[in-house]
Amino acid sequence: MDQPEHIPSAAAIALNRFGLGARPGAAPLADPRAWLIDQFGRYESRPAGFAALADAGTLLDQYREGVRAARATEAATAERQLARRNLRDAAQSLYREGVQARTDAALLTEAPFVERMVHFWSNHFCVSADNPRVAALAPAFERDAIRPHVLGRFQDMLLAAVRHPAMLLYLNQVGSIGPSSPAAQRAPDRNRGLNENLAREIMELHTLGARSDYTQQDVTAFARALTGWSTGRRGLFTFRAPQHEPGTQTILGRRYAQPGVEQAHAALLDFAAAPATATHVASKLARHLTGDNPSQAIIRRLTGAFTRSGGDLPTLYRTLIDSPEAWSPAGRKFKTPWEWTISALRGLGCRTAASLPIAALQTQLGQRVWRPGAPAGWDDTAAAWAGSDALLRRVEVAQRFAAAPVSQGVDARALAPQILPGALSAATSQQIARAESPAAALALLLASPDFLRR
């Protein structure tokens, strides 16, 4: 899709590229850069919706107890099936509550740039809620592993994400057993062994990047170091020493002789501080904020900021804010379905999405919340989202939004310049003015090329 032929203002870029979309009636931004930095002091790490979520750990405990009890009954198979159905139903309910909490946090926040970074990091350290146990834990993963660390250090977020039960279950870490561990020696015929999923994704996706110099031997050694990392009661992290592979592991040429849980912990800290990690993280942040093909200049700038600060995330955000590439009109990003949905609801003045089935709408739009198709997370380029079928789905949802009660009485002609300050093209203005009804005008605005990009 061609980009609109006009130059968005700095305020429009701050609101829509760095932020989550402008609200109607908001005061003009006198200093867009200062407005972004000021959000670091206004971010709410545990908003009400997330704080009110039910305890997923207790739900998982009930499931395990149900399965364990079923083994002692004559109708064991039926009882286990019932336990699974109960888990699935309860997990889906908790998942929907979590999607609602995430949506309302994005609509209510006074720190939309920081909230955007929550979504960015949640996708970087992604889990998939396709498994009922992970579905129950996915909201808690974002709440407990991502949100508290979004203004902290990269290594702390990395450790929190890797140790979270959602990640351990998603990547099958809980069943990983060292080949020479006490657990393997006691039950050598059991169909369990070393699982390299978590080790590989940490190195390839979370830290060093696919193009760094690690080898398959490094992945295997790190997987051995990770054995024993598991979940326990109430879904909390626990270290199961009998599953841990004994002995020193050599990873990327460095020997790790630490005992037990400290072995993988030490390797993770080294990964977090590695030059390859700085470049990998810098490249992803630059792509997210400055365009699908970021310049090497901003990648080098962000890499240097990461290295000098020891992975301090606010330092990276400030570097982005200070980079001219982030303010270039040529770097406009095509919104993902999630970004488009949130910006549309914010543009309509919504303070809650309680009346809308957000989880179902995101499925319709092709980007299910916390359900990416692979551990790499959702793609962050226009090629993934700008196809004709995807655009048609947005038009359909735009029409639905325009007909919703919150949109009644909204004049798209007055709204457009408020939510796209300095970024509204003459073509879009003309289409809105010629629309056959107020609802049609509003749908045209939300589906316009101006609004589809940030």
PDB file of N, CA and C in Angstrom, residues 81-148:
ATOM      1  N   GLN A  81     -10.194 -36.979  31.352  1.00  0.00           N
ATOM      2  CA  GLN A  81     -10.795 -36.157  30.304  1.00  0.00           C
ATOM      3  C   GLN A  81     -11.619 -35.020  30.908  1.00  0.00           C
ATOM      4  N   LEU A  82     -12.336 -35.325  31.993  1.00  0.00           N
ATOM      5  CA  LEU A  82     -13.109 -34.289  32.672  1.00  0.00           C
ATOM      6  C   LEU A  82     -12.182 -33.226  33.249  1.00  0.00           C
ATOM      7  N   ALA A  83     -11.072 -33.653  33.869  1.00  0.00           N
ATOM      8  CA  ALA A  83     -10.111 -32.697  34.418  1.00  0.00           C
ATOM      9  C   ALA A  83      -9.548 -31.797  33.319  1.00  0.00           C
ATOM     10  N   ARG A  84      -9.278 -32.372  32.146  1.00  0.00           N
ATOM     11  CA  ARG A  84      -8.746 -31.573  31.040  1.00  0.00           C
ATOM     12  C   ARG A  84      -9.783 -30.577  30.531  1.00  0.00           C
ATOM     13  N   ARG A  85     -11.033 -31.022  30.439  1.00  0.00           N
ATOM     14  CA  ARG A  85     -12.096 -30.108  29.991  1.00  0.00           C
ATOM     15  C   ARG A  85     -12.259 -28.948  30.969  1.00  0.00           C
ATOM     16  N   ASN A  86     -12.257 -29.276  32.265  1.00  0.00           N
ATOM     17  CA  ASN A  86     -12.389 -28.227  33.273  1.00  0.00           C
ATOM     18  C   ASN A  86     -11.226 -27.238  33.190  1.00  0.00           C
ATOM     19  N   LEU A  87     -10.009 -27.766  32.984  1.00  0.00           N
ATOM     20  CA  LEU A  87      -8.855 -26.889  32.841  1.00  0.00           C
ATOM     21  C   LEU A  87      -9.000 -26.014  31.605  1.00  0.00           C
ATOM     22  N   ARG A  88      -9.380 -26.621  30.496  1.00  0.00           N
ATOM     23  CA  ARG A  88      -9.512 -25.856  29.255  1.00  0.00           C
ATOM     24  C   ARG A  88     -10.527 -24.730  29.398  1.00  0.00           C
ATOM     25  N   ASP A  89     -11.676 -25.040  29.998  1.00  0.00           N
ATOM     26  CA  ASP A  89     -12.720 -24.018  30.153  1.00  0.00           C
ATOM     27  C   ASP A  89     -12.258 -22.898  31.085  1.00  0.00           C
ATOM     28  N   ALA A  90     -11.660 -23.276  32.207  1.00  0.00           N
ATOM     29  CA  ALA A  90     -11.204 -22.269  33.167  1.00  0.00           C
ATOM     30  C   ALA A  90     -10.056 -21.451  32.582  1.00  0.00           C
ATOM     31  N   ALA A  91      -9.162 -22.102  31.837  1.00  0.00           N
ATOM     32  CA  ALA A  91      -8.035 -21.393  31.231  1.00  0.00           C
ATOM     33  C   ALA A  91      -8.512 -20.394  30.195  1.00  0.00           C
ATOM     34  N   GLN A  92      -9.497 -20.774  29.388  1.00  0.00           N
ATOM     35  CA  GLN A  92     -10.007 -19.851  28.375  1.00  0.00           C
ATOM     36  C   GLN A  92     -10.694 -18.653  29.019  1.00  0.00           C
ATOM     37  N   SER A  93     -11.381 -18.886  30.118  1.00  0.00           N
ATOM     38  CA  SER A  93     -12.002 -17.773  30.829  1.00  0.00           C
ATOM     39  C   SER A  93     -10.944 -16.811  31.363  1.00  0.00           C
ATOM     40  N   LEU A  94      -9.888 -17.374  31.952  1.00  0.00           N
ATOM     41  CA  LEU A  94      -8.812 -16.540  32.480  1.00  0.00           C
ATOM     42  C   LEU A  94      -8.070 -15.838  31.348  1.00  0.00           C
ATOM     43  N   TYR A  95      -7.894 -16.525  30.229  1.00  0.00           N
ATOM     44  CA  TYR A  95      -7.248 -15.921  29.063  1.00  0.00           C
ATOM     45  C   TYR A  95      -8.039 -14.700  28.584  1.00  0.00           C
ATOM     46  N   ARG A  96      -9.349 -14.844  28.450  1.00  0.00           N
ATOM     47  CA  ARG A  96     -10.183 -13.722  27.987  1.00  0.00           C
ATOM     48  C   ARG A  96     -10.120 -12.557  28.972  1.00  0.00           C
ATOM     49  N   GLU A  97     -10.121 -12.865  30.274  1.00  0.00           N
ATOM     50  CA  GLU A  97      -9.975 -11.800  31.273  1.00  0.00           C
ATOM     51  C   GLU A  97      -8.630 -11.094  31.108  1.00  0.00           C
ATOM     52  N   GLY A  98      -7.595 -11.858  30.814  1.00  0.00           N
ATOM     53  CA  GLY A  98      -6.282 -11.263  30.615  1.00  0.00           C
ATOM     54  C   GLY A  98      -6.234 -10.366  29.394  1.00  0.00           C
ATOM     55  N   VAL A  99      -6.859 -10.791  28.288  1.00  0.00           N
ATOM     56  CA  VAL A  99      -6.916  -9.952  27.088  1.00  0.00           C
ATOM     57  C   VAL A  99      -7.649  -8.649  27.395  1.00  0.00           C
ATOM     58  N   GLN A 100      -8.733  -8.764  28.169  1.00  0.00           N
ATOM     59  CA  GLN A 100      -9.471  -7.563  28.565  1.00  0.00           C
ATOM     60  C   GLN A 100      -8.590  -6.644  29.401  1.00  0.00           C
ATOM     61  N   ALA A 101      -7.852  -7.216  30.344  1.00  0.00           N
ATOM     62  CA  ALA A 101      -6.975  -6.407  31.192  1.00  0.00           C
ATOM     63  C   ALA A 101      -5.905  -5.713  30.359  1.00  0.00           C
ATOM     64  N   ARG A 102      -5.339  -6.423  29.405  1.00  0.00           N
ATOM     65  CA  ARG A 102      -4.304  -5.842  28.535  1.00  0.00           C
ATOM     66  C   ARG A 102      -4.874  -4.699  27.697  1.00  0.00           C
ATOM     67  N   THR A 103      -6.074  -4.915  27.162  1.00  0.00           N
ATOM     68  CA  THR A 103      -6.710  -3.887  26.331  1.00  0.00           C
ATOM     69  C   THR A 103      -7.023  -2.649  27.143  1.00  0.00           C
ATOM     70  N   ASP A 104      -7.622  -2.832  28.308  1.00  0.00           N
ATOM     71  CA  ASP A 104      -7.976  -1.677  29.134  1.00  0.00           C
ATOM     72  C   ASP A 104      -6.733  -0.927  29.599  1.00  0.00           C
ATOM     73  N   ALA A 105      -5.653  -1.653  29.889  1.00  0.00           N
ATOM     74  CA  ALA A 105      -4.412  -0.974  30.269  1.00  0.00           C
ATOM     75  C   ALA A 105      -3.916  -0.092  29.137  1.00  0.00           C
ATOM     76  N   ALA A 106      -4.038  -0.575  27.908  1.00  0.00           N
ATOM     77  CA  ALA A 106      -3.592   0.200  26.758  1.00  0.00           C
ATOM     78  C   ALA A 106      -4.491   1.397  26.497  1.00  0.00           C
ATOM     79  N   LEU A 107      -5.773   1.267  26.799  1.00  0.00           N
ATOM     80  CA  LEU A 107      -6.705   2.378  26.574  1.00  0.00           C
ATOM     81  C   LEU A 107      -6.596   3.442  27.658  1.00  0.00           C
ATOM     82  N   LEU A 108      -6.311   3.026  28.877  1.00  0.00           N
ATOM     83  CA  LEU A 108      -6.311   3.951  30.003  1.00  0.00           C
ATOM     84  C   LEU A 108      -4.962   4.603  30.275  1.00  0.00           C
ATOM     85  N   THR A 109      -3.889   3.995  29.821  1.00  0.00           N
ATOM     86  CA  THR A 109      -2.559   4.420  30.231  1.00  0.00           C
ATOM     87  C   THR A 109      -2.258   5.876  29.909  1.00  0.00           C
ATOM     88  N   GLU A 110      -1.546   6.506  30.813  1.00  0.00           N
ATOM     89  CA  GLU A 110      -1.014   7.840  30.572  1.00  0.00           C
ATOM     90  C   GLU A 110       0.455   7.747  30.139  1.00  0.00           C
ATOM     91  N   ALA A 111       0.913   6.535  29.890  1.00  0.00           N
ATOM     92  CA  ALA A 111       2.287   6.306  29.431  1.00  0.00           C
ATOM     93  C   ALA A 111       2.252   5.377  28.216  1.00  0.00           C
ATOM     94  N   PRO A 112       1.648   5.809  27.118  1.00  0.00           N
ATOM     95  CA  PRO A 112       1.447   4.891  25.980  1.00  0.00           C
ATOM     96  C   PRO A 112       2.736   4.434  25.323  1.00  0.00           C
ATOM     97  N   PHE A 113       3.798   5.232  25.362  1.00  0.00           N
ATOM     98  CA  PHE A 113       5.070   4.768  24.802  1.00  0.00           C
ATOM     99  C   PHE A 113       5.614   3.595  25.613  1.00  0.00           C
ATOM    100  N   VAL A 114       5.571   3.700  26.931  1.00  0.00           N
ATOM    101  CA  VAL A 114       6.051   2.608  27.773  1.00  0.00           C
ATOM    102  C   VAL A 114       5.153   1.384  27.601  1.00  0.00           C
ATOM    103  N   GLU A 115       3.861   1.611  27.494  1.00  0.00           N
ATOM    104  CA  GLU A 115       2.938   0.489  27.278  1.00  0.00           C
ATOM    105  C   GLU A 115       3.245  -0.194  25.946  1.00  0.00           C
ATOM    106  N   ARG A 116       3.594   0.581  24.928  1.00  0.00           N
ATOM    107  CA  ARG A 116       4.015  -0.016  23.658  1.00  0.00           C
ATOM    108  C   ARG A 116       5.223  -0.921  23.875  1.00  0.00           C
ATOM    109  N   MET A 117       6.149  -0.480  24.694  1.00  0.00           N
ATOM    110  CA  MET A 117       7.322  -1.298  24.960  1.00  0.00           C
ATOM    111  C   MET A 117       6.957  -2.584  25.703  1.00  0.00           C
ATOM    112  N   VAL A 118       5.936  -2.552  26.541  1.00  0.00           N
ATOM    113  CA  VAL A 118       5.447  -3.782  27.168  1.00  0.00           C
ATOM    114  C   VAL A 118       5.035  -4.772  26.089  1.00  0.00           C
ATOM    115  N   HIS A 119       4.279  -4.300  25.098  1.00  0.00           N
ATOM    116  CA  HIS A 119       3.818  -5.178  24.022  1.00  0.00           C
ATOM    117  C   HIS A 119       5.001  -5.667  23.191  1.00  0.00           C
ATOM    118  N   PHE A 120       5.970  -4.801  22.960  1.00  0.00           N
ATOM    119  CA  PHE A 120       7.161  -5.191  22.197  1.00  0.00           C
ATOM    120  C   PHE A 120       7.907  -6.321  22.904  1.00  0.00           C
ATOM    121  N   TRP A 121       8.183  -6.155  24.188  1.00  0.00           N
ATOM    122  CA  TRP A 121       8.957  -7.150  24.913  1.00  0.00           C
ATOM    123  C   TRP A 121       8.150  -8.431  25.137  1.00  0.00           C
ATOM    124  N   SER A 122       6.847  -8.315  25.290  1.00  0.00           N
ATOM    125  CA  SER A 122       6.015  -9.507  25.434  1.00  0.00           C
ATOM    126  C   SER A 122       6.069 -10.353  24.173  1.00  0.00           C
ATOM    127  N   ASN A 123       6.202  -9.698  23.027  1.00  0.00           N
ATOM    128  CA  ASN A 123       6.336 -10.420  21.764  1.00  0.00           C
ATOM    129  C   ASN A 123       7.758 -10.957  21.583  1.00  0.00           C
ATOM    130  N   HIS A 124       8.750 -10.227  22.084  1.00  0.00           N
ATOM    131  CA  HIS A 124      10.137 -10.683  22.008  1.00  0.00           C
ATOM    132  C   HIS A 124      10.325 -11.964  22.830  1.00  0.00           C
ATOM    133  N   PHE A 125       9.832 -11.951  24.062  1.00  0.00           N
ATOM    134  CA  PHE A 125       9.883 -13.131  24.933  1.00  0.00           C
ATOM    135  C   PHE A 125       8.521 -13.829  24.886  1.00  0.00           C
ATOM    136  N   CYS A 126       8.116 -14.266  23.709  1.00  0.00           N
ATOM    137  CA  CYS A 126       6.711 -14.681  23.581  1.00  0.00           C
ATOM    138  C   CYS A 126       6.468 -16.097  24.111  1.00  0.00           C
ATOM    139  N   VAL A 127       5.247 -16.312  24.560  1.00  0.00           N
ATOM    140  CA  VAL A 127       4.719 -17.639  24.840  1.00  0.00           C
ATOM    141  C   VAL A 127       3.443 -17.774  24.012  1.00  0.00           C
ATOM    142  N   SER A 128       2.979 -18.997  23.832  1.00  0.00           N
ATOM    143  CA  SER A 128       1.757 -19.211  23.053  1.00  0.00           C
ATOM    144  C   SER A 128       0.695 -19.873  23.909  1.00  0.00           C
ATOM    145  N   ALA A 129      -0.477 -19.285  23.906  1.00  0.00           N
ATOM    146  CA  ALA A 129      -1.574 -19.756  24.746  1.00  0.00           C
ATOM    147  C   ALA A 129      -2.390 -20.857  24.084  1.00  0.00           C
ATOM    148  N   ASP A 130      -1.862 -21.527  23.074  1.00  0.00           N
ATOM    149  CA  ASP A 130      -2.593 -22.625  22.454  1.00  0.00           C
ATOM    150  C   ASP A 130      -2.744 -23.806  23.410  1.00  0.00           C
ATOM    151  N   ASN A 131      -1.743 -24.031  24.255  1.00  0.00           N
ATOM    152  CA  ASN A 131      -1.826 -25.057  25.289  1.00  0.00           C
ATOM    153  C   ASN A 131      -2.648 -24.516  26.458  1.00  0.00           C
ATOM    154  N   PRO A 132      -3.644 -25.262  26.964  1.00  0.00           N
ATOM    155  CA  PRO A 132      -4.491 -24.734  28.049  1.00  0.00           C
ATOM    156  C   PRO A 132      -3.708 -24.270  29.270  1.00  0.00           C
ATOM    157  N   ARG A 133      -2.651 -24.980  29.629  1.00  0.00           N
ATOM    158  CA  ARG A 133      -1.878 -24.562  30.802  1.00  0.00           C
ATOM    159  C   ARG A 133      -1.188 -23.227  30.543  1.00  0.00           C
ATOM    160  N   VAL A 134      -0.666 -23.051  29.336  1.00  0.00           N
ATOM    161  CA  VAL A 134      -0.025 -21.772  29.007  1.00  0.00           C
ATOM    162  C   VAL A 134      -1.073 -20.677  28.858  1.00  0.00           C
ATOM    163  N   ALA A 135      -2.251 -21.024  28.324  1.00  0.00           N
ATOM    164  CA  ALA A 135      -3.328 -20.036  28.200  1.00  0.00           C
ATOM    165  C   ALA A 135      -3.686 -19.454  29.560  1.00  0.00           C
ATOM    166  N   ALA A 136      -3.699 -20.306  30.583  1.00  0.00           N
ATOM    167  CA  ALA A 136      -4.018 -19.833  31.933  1.00  0.00           C
ATOM    168  C   ALA A 136      -2.937 -18.899  32.465  1.00  0.00           C
ATOM    169  N   LEU A 137      -1.690 -19.145  32.051  1.00  0.00           N
ATOM    170  CA  LEU A 137      -0.553 -18.408  32.604  1.00  0.00           C
ATOM    171  C   LEU A 137      -0.129 -17.214  31.765  1.00  0.00           C
ATOM    172  N   ALA A 138      -0.582 -17.119  30.507  1.00  0.00           N
ATOM    173  CA  ALA A 138      -0.105 -16.057  29.615  1.00  0.00           C
ATOM    174  C   ALA A 138      -0.351 -14.650  30.166  1.00  0.00           C
ATOM    175  N   PRO A 139      -1.538 -14.337  30.702  1.00  0.00           N
ATOM    176  CA  PRO A 139      -1.707 -12.998  31.282  1.00  0.00           C
ATOM    177  C   PRO A 139      -0.740 -12.731  32.430  1.00  0.00           C
ATOM    178  N   ALA A 140      -0.522 -13.736  33.278  1.00  0.00           N
ATOM    179  CA  ALA A 140       0.406 -13.569  34.395  1.00  0.00           C
ATOM    180  C   ALA A 140       1.837 -13.409  33.903  1.00  0.00           C
ATOM    181  N   PHE A 141       2.178 -14.041  32.784  1.00  0.00           N
ATOM    182  CA  PHE A 141       3.519 -13.897  32.216  1.00  0.00           C
ATOM    183  C   PHE A 141       3.796 -12.435  31.877  1.00  0.00           C
ATOM    184  N   GLU A 142       2.863 -11.790  31.180  1.00  0.00           N
ATOM    185  CA  GLU A 142       3.069 -10.379  30.855  1.00  0.00           C
ATOM    186  C   GLU A 142       3.047  -9.515  32.103  1.00  0.00           C
ATOM    187  N   ARG A 143       2.164  -9.837  33.025  1.00  0.00           N
ATOM    188  CA  ARG A 143       2.046  -9.048  34.256  1.00  0.00           C
ATOM    189  C   ARG A 143       3.295  -9.156  35.127  1.00  0.00           C
ATOM    190  N   ASP A 144       3.835 -10.363  35.273  1.00  0.00           N
ATOM    191  CA  ASP A 144       4.879 -10.600  36.265  1.00  0.00           C
ATOM    192  C   ASP A 144       6.292 -10.633  35.688  1.00  0.00           C
ATOM    193  N   ALA A 145       6.436 -11.026  34.426  1.00  0.00           N
ATOM    194  CA  ALA A 145       7.777 -11.126  33.842  1.00  0.00           C
ATOM    195  C   ALA A 145       8.141  -9.917  32.997  1.00  0.00           C
ATOM    196  N   ILE A 146       7.158  -9.279  32.373  1.00  0.00           N
ATOM    197  CA  ILE A 146       7.445  -8.177  31.440  1.00  0.00           C
ATOM    198  C   ILE A 146       7.179  -6.816  32.075  1.00  0.00           C
ATOM    199  N   ARG A 147       5.990  -6.598  32.572  1.00  0.00           N
ATOM    200  CA  ARG A 147       5.594  -5.268  33.032  1.00  0.00           C
ATOM    201  C   ARG A 147       6.511  -4.705  34.133  1.00  0.00           C
ATOM    202  N   PRO A 148       6.907  -5.488  35.129  1.00  0.00           N
ATOM    203  CA  PRO A 148       7.749  -4.896  36.187  1.00  0.00           C
ATOM    204  C   PRO A 148       9.145  -4.515  35.713  1.00  0.00           C
TER     205      PRO A 148
END
